[in-house]
Coordinates of C-alpha atoms and ligand atoms in Angstrom, one line a residue:
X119 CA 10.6 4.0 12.9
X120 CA 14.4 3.1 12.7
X121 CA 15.8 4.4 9.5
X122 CA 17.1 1.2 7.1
X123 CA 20.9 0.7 5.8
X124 CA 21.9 2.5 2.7
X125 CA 20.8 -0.7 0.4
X126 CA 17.5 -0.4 2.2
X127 CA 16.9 3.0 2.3
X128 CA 15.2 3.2 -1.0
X129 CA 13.1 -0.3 -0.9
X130 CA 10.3 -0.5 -1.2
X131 CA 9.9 2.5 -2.8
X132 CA 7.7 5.5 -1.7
X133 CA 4.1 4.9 -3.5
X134 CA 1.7 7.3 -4.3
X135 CA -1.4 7.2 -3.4
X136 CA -2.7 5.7 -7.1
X137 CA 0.1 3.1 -6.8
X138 CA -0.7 2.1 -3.5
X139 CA -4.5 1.8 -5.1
X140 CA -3.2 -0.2 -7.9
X141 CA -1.4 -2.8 -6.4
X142 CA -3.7 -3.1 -3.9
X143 CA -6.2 -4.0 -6.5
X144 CA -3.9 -6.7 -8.2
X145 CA -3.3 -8.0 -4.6
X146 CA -6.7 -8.1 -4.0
X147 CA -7.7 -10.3 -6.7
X148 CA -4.6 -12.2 -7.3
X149 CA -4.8 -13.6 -3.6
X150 CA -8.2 -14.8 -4.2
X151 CA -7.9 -16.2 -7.6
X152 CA -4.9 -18.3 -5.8
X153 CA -6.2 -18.9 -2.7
X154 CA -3.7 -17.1 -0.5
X155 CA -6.5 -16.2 1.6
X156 CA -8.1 -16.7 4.9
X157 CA -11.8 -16.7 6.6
X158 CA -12.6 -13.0 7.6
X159 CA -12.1 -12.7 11.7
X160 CA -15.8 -11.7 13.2
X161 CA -14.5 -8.5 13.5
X162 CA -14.5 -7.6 10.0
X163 CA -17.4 -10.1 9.2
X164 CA -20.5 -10.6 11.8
X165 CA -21.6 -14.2 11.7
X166 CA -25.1 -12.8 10.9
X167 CA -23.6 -11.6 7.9
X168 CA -21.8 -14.6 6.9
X169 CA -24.3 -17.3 8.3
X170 CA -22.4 -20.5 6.5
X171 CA -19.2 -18.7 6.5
X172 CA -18.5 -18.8 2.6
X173 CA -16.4 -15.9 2.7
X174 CA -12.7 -15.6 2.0
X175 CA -10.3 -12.6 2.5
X176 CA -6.6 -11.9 1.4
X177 CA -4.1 -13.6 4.1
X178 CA -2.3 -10.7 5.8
X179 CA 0.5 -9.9 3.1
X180 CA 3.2 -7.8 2.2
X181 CA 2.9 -5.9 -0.8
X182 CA 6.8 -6.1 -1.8
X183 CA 9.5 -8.8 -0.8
X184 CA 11.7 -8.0 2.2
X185 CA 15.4 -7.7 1.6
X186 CA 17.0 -11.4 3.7
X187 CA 20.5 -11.7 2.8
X188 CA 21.5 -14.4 0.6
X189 CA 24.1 -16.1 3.0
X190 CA 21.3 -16.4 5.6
X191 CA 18.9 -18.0 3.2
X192 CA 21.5 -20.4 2.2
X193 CA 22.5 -20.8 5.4
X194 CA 19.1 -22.0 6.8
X195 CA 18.1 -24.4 3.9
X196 CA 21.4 -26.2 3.9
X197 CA 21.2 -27.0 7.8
X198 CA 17.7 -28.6 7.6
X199 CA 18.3 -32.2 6.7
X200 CA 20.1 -32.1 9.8
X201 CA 17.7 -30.7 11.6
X202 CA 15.3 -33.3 10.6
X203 CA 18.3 -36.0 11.0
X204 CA 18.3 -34.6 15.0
X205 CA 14.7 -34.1 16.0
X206 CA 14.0 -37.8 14.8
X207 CA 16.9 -38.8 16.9
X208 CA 15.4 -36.9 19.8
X209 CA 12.5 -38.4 19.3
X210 CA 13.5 -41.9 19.3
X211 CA 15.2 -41.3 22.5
X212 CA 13.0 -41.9 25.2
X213 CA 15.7 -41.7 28.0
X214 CA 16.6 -38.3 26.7
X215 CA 12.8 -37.3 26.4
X216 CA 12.0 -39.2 29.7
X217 CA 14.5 -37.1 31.7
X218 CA 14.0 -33.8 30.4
X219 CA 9.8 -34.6 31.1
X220 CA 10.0 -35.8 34.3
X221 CA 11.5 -32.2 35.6
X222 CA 8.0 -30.1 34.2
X223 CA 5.4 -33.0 34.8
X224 CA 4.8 -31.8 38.2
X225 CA 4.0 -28.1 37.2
X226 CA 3.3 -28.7 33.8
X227 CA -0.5 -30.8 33.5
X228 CA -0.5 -30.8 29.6
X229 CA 3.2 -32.1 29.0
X230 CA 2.1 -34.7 31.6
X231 CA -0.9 -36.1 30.1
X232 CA 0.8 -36.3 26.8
X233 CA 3.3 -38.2 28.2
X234 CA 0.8 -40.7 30.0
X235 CA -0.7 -41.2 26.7
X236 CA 2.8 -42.2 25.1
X237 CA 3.4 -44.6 28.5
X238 CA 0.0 -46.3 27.9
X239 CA 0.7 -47.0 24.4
X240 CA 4.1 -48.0 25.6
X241 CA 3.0 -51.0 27.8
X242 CA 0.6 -52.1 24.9
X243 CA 3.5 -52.0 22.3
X244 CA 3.2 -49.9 19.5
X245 CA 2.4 -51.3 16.0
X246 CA 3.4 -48.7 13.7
X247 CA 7.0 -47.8 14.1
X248 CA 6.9 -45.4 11.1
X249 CA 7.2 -42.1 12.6
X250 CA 7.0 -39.2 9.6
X251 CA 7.9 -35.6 10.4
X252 CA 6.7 -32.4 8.7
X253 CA 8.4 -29.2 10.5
X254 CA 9.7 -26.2 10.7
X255 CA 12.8 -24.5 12.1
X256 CA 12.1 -20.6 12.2
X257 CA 15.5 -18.2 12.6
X258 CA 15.9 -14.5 12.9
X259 CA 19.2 -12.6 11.4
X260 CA 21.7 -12.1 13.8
X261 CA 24.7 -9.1 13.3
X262 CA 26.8 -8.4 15.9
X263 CA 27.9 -5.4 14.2
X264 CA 26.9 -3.4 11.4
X265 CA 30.1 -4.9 9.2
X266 CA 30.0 -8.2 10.6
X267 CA 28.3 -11.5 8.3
X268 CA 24.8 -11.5 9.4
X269 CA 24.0 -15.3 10.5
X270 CA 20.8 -16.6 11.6
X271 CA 19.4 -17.8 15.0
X272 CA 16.8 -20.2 15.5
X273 CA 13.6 -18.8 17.3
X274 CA 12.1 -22.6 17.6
X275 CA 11.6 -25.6 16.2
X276 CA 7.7 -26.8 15.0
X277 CA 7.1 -30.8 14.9
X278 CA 3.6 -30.4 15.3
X279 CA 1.0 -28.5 12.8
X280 CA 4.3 -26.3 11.2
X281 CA 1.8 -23.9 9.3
X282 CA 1.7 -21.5 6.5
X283 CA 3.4 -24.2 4.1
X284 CA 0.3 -23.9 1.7
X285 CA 0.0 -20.2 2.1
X286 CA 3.8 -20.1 1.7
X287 CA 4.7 -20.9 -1.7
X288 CA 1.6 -18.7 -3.3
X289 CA 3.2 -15.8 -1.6
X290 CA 6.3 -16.5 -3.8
X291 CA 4.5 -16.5 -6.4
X292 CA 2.1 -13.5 -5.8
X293 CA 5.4 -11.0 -5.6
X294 CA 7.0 -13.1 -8.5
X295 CA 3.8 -12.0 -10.3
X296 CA 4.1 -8.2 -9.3
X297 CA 7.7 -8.0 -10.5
X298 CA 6.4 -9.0 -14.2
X299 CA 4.4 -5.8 -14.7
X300 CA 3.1 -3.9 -11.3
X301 CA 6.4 -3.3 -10.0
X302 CA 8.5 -1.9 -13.0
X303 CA 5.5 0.5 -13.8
X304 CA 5.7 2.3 -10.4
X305 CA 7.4 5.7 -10.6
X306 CA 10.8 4.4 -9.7
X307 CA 10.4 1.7 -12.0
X308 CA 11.4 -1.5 -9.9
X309 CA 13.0 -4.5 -12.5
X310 CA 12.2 -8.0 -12.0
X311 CA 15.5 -8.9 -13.2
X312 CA 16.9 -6.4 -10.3
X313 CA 15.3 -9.0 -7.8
X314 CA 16.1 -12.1 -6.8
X315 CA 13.3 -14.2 -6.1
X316 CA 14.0 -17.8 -4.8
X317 CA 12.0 -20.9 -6.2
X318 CA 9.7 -21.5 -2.8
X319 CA 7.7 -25.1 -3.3
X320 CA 6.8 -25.4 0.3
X321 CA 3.0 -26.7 -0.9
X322 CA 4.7 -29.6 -3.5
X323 CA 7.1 -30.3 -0.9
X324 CA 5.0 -31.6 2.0
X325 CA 2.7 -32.9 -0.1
X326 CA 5.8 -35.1 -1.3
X327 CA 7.0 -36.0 2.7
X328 CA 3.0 -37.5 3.2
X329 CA 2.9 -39.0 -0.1
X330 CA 6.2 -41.1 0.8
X331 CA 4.8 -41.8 3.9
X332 CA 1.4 -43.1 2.2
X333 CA 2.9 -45.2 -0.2
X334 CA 5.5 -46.4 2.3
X335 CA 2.4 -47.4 4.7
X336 CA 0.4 -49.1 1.5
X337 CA 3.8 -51.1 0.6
X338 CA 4.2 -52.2 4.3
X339 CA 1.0 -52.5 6.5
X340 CA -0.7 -55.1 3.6
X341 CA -4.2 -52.7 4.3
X342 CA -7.5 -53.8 4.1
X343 CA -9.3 -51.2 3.1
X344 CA -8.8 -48.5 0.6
X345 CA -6.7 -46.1 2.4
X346 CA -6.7 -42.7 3.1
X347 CA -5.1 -39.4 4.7
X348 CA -6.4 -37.7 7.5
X349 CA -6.4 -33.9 8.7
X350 CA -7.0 -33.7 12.1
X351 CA -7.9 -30.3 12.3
X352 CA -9.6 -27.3 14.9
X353 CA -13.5 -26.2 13.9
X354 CA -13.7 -23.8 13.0
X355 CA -10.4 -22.8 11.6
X356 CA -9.6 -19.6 10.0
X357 CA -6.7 -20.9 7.9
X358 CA -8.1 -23.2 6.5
X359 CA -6.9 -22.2 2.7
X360 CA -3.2 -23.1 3.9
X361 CA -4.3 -26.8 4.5
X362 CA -6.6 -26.9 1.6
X363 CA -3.5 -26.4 -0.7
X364 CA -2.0 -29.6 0.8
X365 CA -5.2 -31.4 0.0
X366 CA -5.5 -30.3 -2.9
X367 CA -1.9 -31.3 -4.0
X368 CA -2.3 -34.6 -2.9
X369 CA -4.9 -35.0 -4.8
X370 CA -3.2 -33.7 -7.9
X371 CA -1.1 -36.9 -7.6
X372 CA -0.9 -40.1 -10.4
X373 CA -3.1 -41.9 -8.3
X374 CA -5.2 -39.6 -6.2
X375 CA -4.5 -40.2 -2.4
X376 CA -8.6 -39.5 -0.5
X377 CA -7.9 -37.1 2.1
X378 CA -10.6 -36.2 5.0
X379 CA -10.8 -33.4 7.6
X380 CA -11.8 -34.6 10.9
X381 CA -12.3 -32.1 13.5
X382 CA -10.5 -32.9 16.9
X383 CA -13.3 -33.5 18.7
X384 CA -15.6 -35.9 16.4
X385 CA -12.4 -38.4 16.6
X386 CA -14.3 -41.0 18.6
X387 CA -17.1 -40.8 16.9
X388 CA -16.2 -41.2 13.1
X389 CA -12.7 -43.6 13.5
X390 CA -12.9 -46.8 15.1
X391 CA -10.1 -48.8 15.6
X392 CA -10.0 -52.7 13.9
X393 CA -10.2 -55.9 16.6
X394 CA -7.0 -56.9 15.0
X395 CA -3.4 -57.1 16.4
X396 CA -2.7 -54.6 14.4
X397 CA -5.1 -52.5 15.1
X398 CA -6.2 -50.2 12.3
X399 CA -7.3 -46.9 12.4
X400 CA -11.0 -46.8 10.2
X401 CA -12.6 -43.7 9.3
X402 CA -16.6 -44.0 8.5
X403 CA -17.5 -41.7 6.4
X404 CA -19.8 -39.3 7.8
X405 CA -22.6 -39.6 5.0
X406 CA -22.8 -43.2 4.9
X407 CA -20.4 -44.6 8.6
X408 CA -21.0 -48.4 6.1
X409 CA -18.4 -46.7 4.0
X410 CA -14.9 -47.5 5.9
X411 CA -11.6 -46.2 4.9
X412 CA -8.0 -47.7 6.6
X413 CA -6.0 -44.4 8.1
X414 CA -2.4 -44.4 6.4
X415 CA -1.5 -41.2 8.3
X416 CA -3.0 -38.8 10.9
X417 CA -1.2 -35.1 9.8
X418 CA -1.8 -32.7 12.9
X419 CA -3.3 -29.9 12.5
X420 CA -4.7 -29.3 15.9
X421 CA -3.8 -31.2 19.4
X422 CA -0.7 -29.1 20.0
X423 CA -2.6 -26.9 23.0
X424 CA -4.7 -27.5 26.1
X425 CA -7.5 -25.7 24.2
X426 CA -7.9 -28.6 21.9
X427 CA -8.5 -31.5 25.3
X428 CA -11.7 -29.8 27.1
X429 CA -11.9 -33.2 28.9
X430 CA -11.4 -37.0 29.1
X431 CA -12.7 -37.8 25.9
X432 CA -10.4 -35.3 24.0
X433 CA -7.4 -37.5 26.0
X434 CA -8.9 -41.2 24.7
X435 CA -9.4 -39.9 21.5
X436 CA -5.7 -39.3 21.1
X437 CA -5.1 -42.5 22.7
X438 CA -6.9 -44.0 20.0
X439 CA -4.8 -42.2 17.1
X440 CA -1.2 -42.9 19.3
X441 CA -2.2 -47.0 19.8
X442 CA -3.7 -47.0 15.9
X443 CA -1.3 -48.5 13.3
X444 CA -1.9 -45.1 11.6
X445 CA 1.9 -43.1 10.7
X446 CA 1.1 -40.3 12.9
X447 CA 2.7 -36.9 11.6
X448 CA 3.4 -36.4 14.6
X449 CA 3.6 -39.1 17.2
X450 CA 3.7 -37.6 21.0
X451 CA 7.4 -38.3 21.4
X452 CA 8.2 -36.3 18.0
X453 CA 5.5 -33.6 19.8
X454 CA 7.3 -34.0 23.0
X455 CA 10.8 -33.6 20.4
X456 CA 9.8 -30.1 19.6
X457 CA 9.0 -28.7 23.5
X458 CA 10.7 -25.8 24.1
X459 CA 12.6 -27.5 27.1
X460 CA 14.6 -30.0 24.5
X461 CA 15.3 -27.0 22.5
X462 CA 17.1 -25.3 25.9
X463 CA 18.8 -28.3 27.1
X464 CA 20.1 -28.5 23.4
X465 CA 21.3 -24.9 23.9
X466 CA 22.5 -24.3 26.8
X467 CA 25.8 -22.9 26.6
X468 CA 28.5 -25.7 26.8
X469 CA 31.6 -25.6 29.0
X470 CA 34.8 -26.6 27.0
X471 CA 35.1 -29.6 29.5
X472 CA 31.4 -30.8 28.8
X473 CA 30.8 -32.4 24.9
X474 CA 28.3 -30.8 23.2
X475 CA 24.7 -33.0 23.8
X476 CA 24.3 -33.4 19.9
X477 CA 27.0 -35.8 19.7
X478 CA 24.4 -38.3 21.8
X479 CA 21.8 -37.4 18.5
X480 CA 24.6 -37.1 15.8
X481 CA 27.1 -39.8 15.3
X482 CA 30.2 -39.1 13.7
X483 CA 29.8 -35.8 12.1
X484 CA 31.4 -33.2 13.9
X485 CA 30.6 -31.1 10.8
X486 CA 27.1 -31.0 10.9
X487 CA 27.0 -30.2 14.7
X488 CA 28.9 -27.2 14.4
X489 CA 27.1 -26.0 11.7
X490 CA 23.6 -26.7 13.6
X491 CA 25.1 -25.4 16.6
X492 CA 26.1 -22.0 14.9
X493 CA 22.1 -21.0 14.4
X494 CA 21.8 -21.6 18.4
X495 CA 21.7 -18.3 20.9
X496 CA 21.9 -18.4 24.5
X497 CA 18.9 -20.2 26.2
X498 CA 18.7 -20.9 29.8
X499 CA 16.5 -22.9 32.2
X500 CA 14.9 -21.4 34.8
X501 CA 15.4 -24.8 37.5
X502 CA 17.9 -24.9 40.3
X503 CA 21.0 -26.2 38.2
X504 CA 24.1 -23.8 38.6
X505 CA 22.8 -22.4 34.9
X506 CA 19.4 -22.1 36.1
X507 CA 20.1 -20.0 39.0
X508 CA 22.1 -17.7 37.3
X509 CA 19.2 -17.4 34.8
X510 CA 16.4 -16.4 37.5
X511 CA 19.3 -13.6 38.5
X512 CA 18.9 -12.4 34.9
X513 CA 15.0 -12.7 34.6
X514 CA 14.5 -10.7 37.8
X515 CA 16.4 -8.2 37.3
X516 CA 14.6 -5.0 36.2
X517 CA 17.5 -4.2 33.5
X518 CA 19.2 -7.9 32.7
X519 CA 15.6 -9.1 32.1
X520 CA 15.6 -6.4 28.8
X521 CA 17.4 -8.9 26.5
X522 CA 15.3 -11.9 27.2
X523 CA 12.3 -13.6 26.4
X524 CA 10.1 -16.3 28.5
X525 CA 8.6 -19.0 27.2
X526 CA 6.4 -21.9 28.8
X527 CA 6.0 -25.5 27.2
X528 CA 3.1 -23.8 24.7
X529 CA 3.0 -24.0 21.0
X530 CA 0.4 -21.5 18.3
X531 CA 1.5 -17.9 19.4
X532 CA 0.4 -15.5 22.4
X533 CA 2.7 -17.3 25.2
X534 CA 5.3 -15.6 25.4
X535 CA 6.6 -13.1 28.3
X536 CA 8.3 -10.1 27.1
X537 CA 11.4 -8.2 28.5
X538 CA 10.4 -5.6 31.4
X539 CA 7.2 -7.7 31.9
X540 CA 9.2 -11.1 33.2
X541 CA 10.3 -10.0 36.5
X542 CA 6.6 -8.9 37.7
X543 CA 5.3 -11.9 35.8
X544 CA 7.8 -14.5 37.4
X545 CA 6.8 -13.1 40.5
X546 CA 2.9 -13.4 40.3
X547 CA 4.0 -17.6 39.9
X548 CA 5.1 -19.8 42.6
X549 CA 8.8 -20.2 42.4
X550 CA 8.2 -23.8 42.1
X551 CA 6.6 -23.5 38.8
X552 CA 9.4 -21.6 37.2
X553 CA 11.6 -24.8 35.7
X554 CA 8.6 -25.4 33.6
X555 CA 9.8 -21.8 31.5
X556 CA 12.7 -21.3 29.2
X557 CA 14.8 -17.8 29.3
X558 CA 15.9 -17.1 25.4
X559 CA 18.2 -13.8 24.5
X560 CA 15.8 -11.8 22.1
X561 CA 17.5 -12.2 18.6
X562 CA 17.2 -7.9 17.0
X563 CA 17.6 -8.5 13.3
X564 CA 18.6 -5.1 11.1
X565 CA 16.1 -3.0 10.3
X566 CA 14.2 -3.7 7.1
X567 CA 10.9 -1.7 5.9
X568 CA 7.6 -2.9 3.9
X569 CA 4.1 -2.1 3.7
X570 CA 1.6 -5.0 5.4
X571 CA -1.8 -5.4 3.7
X572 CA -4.8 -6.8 6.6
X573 CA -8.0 -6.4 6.9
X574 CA -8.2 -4.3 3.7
X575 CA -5.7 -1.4 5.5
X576 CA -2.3 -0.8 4.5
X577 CA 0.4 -0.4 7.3
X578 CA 3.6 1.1 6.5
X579 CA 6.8 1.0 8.7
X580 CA 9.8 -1.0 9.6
X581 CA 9.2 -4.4 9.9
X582 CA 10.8 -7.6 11.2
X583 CA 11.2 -11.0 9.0
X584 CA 11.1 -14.3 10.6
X585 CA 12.2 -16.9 7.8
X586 CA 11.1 -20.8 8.1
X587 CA 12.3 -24.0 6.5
X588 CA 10.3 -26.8 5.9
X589 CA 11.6 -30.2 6.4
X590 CA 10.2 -33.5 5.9
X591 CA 11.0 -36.8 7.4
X592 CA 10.0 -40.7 7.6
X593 CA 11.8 -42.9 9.8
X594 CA 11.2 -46.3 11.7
X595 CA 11.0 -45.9 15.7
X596 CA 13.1 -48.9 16.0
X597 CA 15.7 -49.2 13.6
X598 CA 16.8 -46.1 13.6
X599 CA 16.5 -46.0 9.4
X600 CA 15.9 -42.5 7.9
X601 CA 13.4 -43.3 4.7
X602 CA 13.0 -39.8 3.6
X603 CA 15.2 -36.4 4.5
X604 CA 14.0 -33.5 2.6
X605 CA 14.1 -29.6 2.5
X606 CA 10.7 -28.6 1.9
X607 CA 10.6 -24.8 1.0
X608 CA 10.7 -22.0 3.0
X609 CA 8.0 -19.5 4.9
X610 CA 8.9 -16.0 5.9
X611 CA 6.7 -13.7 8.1
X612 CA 6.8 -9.9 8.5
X613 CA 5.6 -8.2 11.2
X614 CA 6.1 -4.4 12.2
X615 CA 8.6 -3.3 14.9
X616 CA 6.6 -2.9 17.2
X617 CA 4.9 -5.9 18.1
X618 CA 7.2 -8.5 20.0
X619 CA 4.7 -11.8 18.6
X620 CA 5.0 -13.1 14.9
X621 CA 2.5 -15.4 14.3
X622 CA -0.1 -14.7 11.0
X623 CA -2.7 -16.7 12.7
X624 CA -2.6 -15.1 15.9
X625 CA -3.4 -12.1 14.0
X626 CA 0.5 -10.4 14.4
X627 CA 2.7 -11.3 11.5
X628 CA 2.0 -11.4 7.8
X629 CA 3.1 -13.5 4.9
X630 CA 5.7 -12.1 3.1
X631 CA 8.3 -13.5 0.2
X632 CA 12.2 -13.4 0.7
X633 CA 14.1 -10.7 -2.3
X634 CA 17.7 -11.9 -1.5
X635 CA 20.5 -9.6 -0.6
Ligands
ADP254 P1 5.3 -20.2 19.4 O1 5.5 -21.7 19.7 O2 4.2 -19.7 20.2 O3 5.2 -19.9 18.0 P2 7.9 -18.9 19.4 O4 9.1 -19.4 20.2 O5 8.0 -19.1 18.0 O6 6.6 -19.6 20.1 O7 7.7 -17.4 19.8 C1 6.6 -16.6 19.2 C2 7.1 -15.4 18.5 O8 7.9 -14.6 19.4 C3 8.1 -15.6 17.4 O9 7.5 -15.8 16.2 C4 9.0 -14.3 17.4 O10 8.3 -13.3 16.7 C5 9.0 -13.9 18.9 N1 10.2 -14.5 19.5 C6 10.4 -15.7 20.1 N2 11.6 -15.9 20.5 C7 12.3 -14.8 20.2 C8 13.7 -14.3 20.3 N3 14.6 -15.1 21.0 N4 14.0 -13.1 19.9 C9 13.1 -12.3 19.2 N5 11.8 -12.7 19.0 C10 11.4 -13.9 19.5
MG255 MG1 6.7 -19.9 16.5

């Protein structure tokens, strides 16, 4: 375990074994009383002994928030307005999009289906040019050198299902709860007023970006049904809690907005789409299909993976949501926005002779490009461009290849390729296949400690924090207009040292709370 700076060296503080047992038991029931909680896995619940799966468990949690420093924080939510500002850009740019695509289609099936979809919908005309974003830009801290500024560096940016949102903002609240009493009464009597604790409204905050978006499509689309919001979403889902709290929120509004989950694959059979020229999207209700609803907005929460289109059916139903007159959140060119390619072409190292590529996205405001292009580290493709080939020198070589992660087109956790383990896996894959990957330098933030609460054990060690900021966004496809440019709150996940994956779903990170530094 790497030992922490001096500020660090004494958080969180050493517990004995009764204070680890007490706030474990104020975790415990806190997180369930608020729903910061997940669905057991099977392997700490059997199915037999769960047979309508009713249970609930604590979300993977830290039981203290990590140190981030304050100028990183700052940094991150002050850049994402522009982030959203460029990502709908992107995504209105289907020359851009078309380009960068038409290098992977050949190696890349998923990315190439998509993209069909998007041309089929193309030649039909689309009738819904509202386009509304929820995402997420994650970053790691950067320091060069232990006296330099720490900055951050963005991991990736999520325009498709950006999770933990719901979960997010409870976390902030479960550690702002410690610091009233648990905290202060340890042995070396922790202060609330000794940490600062940032407002974090990630829930309120998307609920706002699809309640804009609903009213926007009420005010616009003249409906003719009552109207509604749905969740497309994966059965069964584990995290379900996290996208409850959005519900739930939405419903919480003056006029309650009706929101329905519809698994992925019962899309063709519960929506139908109106034999009008605007074609509607109507959801039948599944106790009584009489009982029809008009689809404002279709909000992702599955469709980002292969796993989610076992055949044909799986690809017409999302036809049927992308030709709708539904707002989807996301359509497949803001997907297609937020593939890892974009974020590389974006990236790659400029020469001083060739303009930066965000001047195509962002007009006259050499301001906000530097800024955004300040969180960007080196990212290379892996194709037969002059970059590209230098790249595939670095990835193959048994020491180069130690700085460097490789990432495919993927999106949800467990993709990635890590350090010594590129060369033999680039190797196993014809060379043809390789543009389809990215090359990223591995971002090593300082070392910061905590102690992770899953599956009812405690783990204790040095950790590292991946922070996320929310954005939401509504814009029209075809004028360009920007209706709605929020923040939207912030997520950060903690996972120990040792594992190189972050994600709280895939079972490797947990939620965690910034204290600022
Ligand atoms: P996914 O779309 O699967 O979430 P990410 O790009 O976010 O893919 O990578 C998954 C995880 O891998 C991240 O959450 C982070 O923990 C780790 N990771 C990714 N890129 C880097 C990097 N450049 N440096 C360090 N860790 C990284
Ligand atoms: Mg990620």
């Amino acid at each position: 375990m790497p030992s922490g700076k001096a500020s660090n060296d004494d958080y969180p503080p050493k517990l004995t074994a009764s204070e680890s047992e007490q706030l474990l038991s104020t975790v415990k029931d806190w997180s369930i009383a608020n729903g910061l909680a997940v669905r057991p896995p099977v392997s700490l619940v059997k199915a037999t002994a769960d047979p309508h799966g009713i249970l609930a468990t604590t979300a993977p949690v830290t039981l203290f928030p990590s140190p981030f420093p304050r100028v990183c924080f700052e940094q991150a939510k002050s850049i994402q307005k522009s982030y959203n500002k460029l990502y709908a850009a992107i995504a209105q740019d289907q020359e851009f999009l078309g380009n960068i695509i038409q290098e992977i289609l050949e190696v890349d099936e998923f990315i190439a289906q998509l993209w069909q979809v998007h041309l089929k919908v193309k030649d039909e005309g689309y009738v819904q040019n509202l386009s509304l974003g929820l995402f997420r830009s994650d970053y790691m801290v950067h320091q060069n050198t232990s006296d330099a500024a720490p900055t951050i560096k963005q991991v990736e940016f999520n325009t498709i299902a950006s999770s933990f949102g719901g979960l997010s903002s409870q976390t902030s609240r479960l550690h702002k709860h410690l610091s009233v009493l648990d905290y202060s009464l340890l042995e070396s009597s922790l202060q609330a007023k000794d940490l600062d604790l940032p407002e974090n409204e990630s829930t309120k905050s998307l609920a706002a970006g699809l309640g804009v978006a609903f009213d926007t499509y009420r005010s616009t689309s003249e409906p003719i049904h009552e109207c509604c919001i749905i969740f497309l979403v994966q059965d069964p889902e584990r995290n379900i809690f996290d996208q409850r709290h959005l519900e739930y929120a939405l419903q919480q509004n003056n006029s309650p907005i009706p929101v329905f989950r519809l698994p992925f694959g019962e899309i063709l059979s519960r929506t139908s789409i109106a034999e009008t020229p605007k074609r509607q999207l109507l959801y039948h209700l599944p106790s009584n299909p009489l009982e029809v609803f008009e689809v404002a907005i279709v909000y992702f929460r599955a469709g980002y993976g292969p796993t989610d289109y076992p055949d044909d059916s799986a690809w017409k139903a999302r036809l049927q949501i992308e030709r709708s007159n539904a707002i989807k959140c996301p359509t497949i060119l803001t997907q297609l926005a937020g593939a890892k390619k974009v974020q590389q072409v974006l990236a790659t190292p400029t020469s001083p002779e060739t303009p930066s590529i965000l001047k195509r996205f962002i007009k006259d405001s050499p301001k906000e490009i530097e800024e955004l292009e300040k969180t960007f580290t080196n990212i290379y493709p892996l194709d037969d461009s002059p970059s590209g080939l230098s790249a595939r020198k670095l990835a193959t070589d048994h020491s180069d290849c130690k700085g460097y992660v490789l990432k495919p087109q993927r999106e949800g956790g467990g993709n990635n390729t890590y350090r010594t383990a590129i060369p033999p896996f680039l190797k196993s894959l014809p060379e043809t296949h390789w543009k389809s990957y990215i090359l990223m330098e591995i971002i090593t933030p300082p070392p910061v400690h905590n102690i992770i609460l899953r599956n009812g054990v405690l783990e204790q060690g040095g950790v590292i924090c991946e922070l996320g900021v929310y954005g939401t966004c509504l814009w029209d496809q075809g004028t360009g207009e920007v209706f709605h440019n929020e923040e939207a709150g912030y997520l950060l996940r903690t996972k120990g040292d040792k594992s190189e994956e972050g994600g709280v779903a895939a079972g490797f990170g947990s939620m965690d709370s910034c204290r600022l530094v």
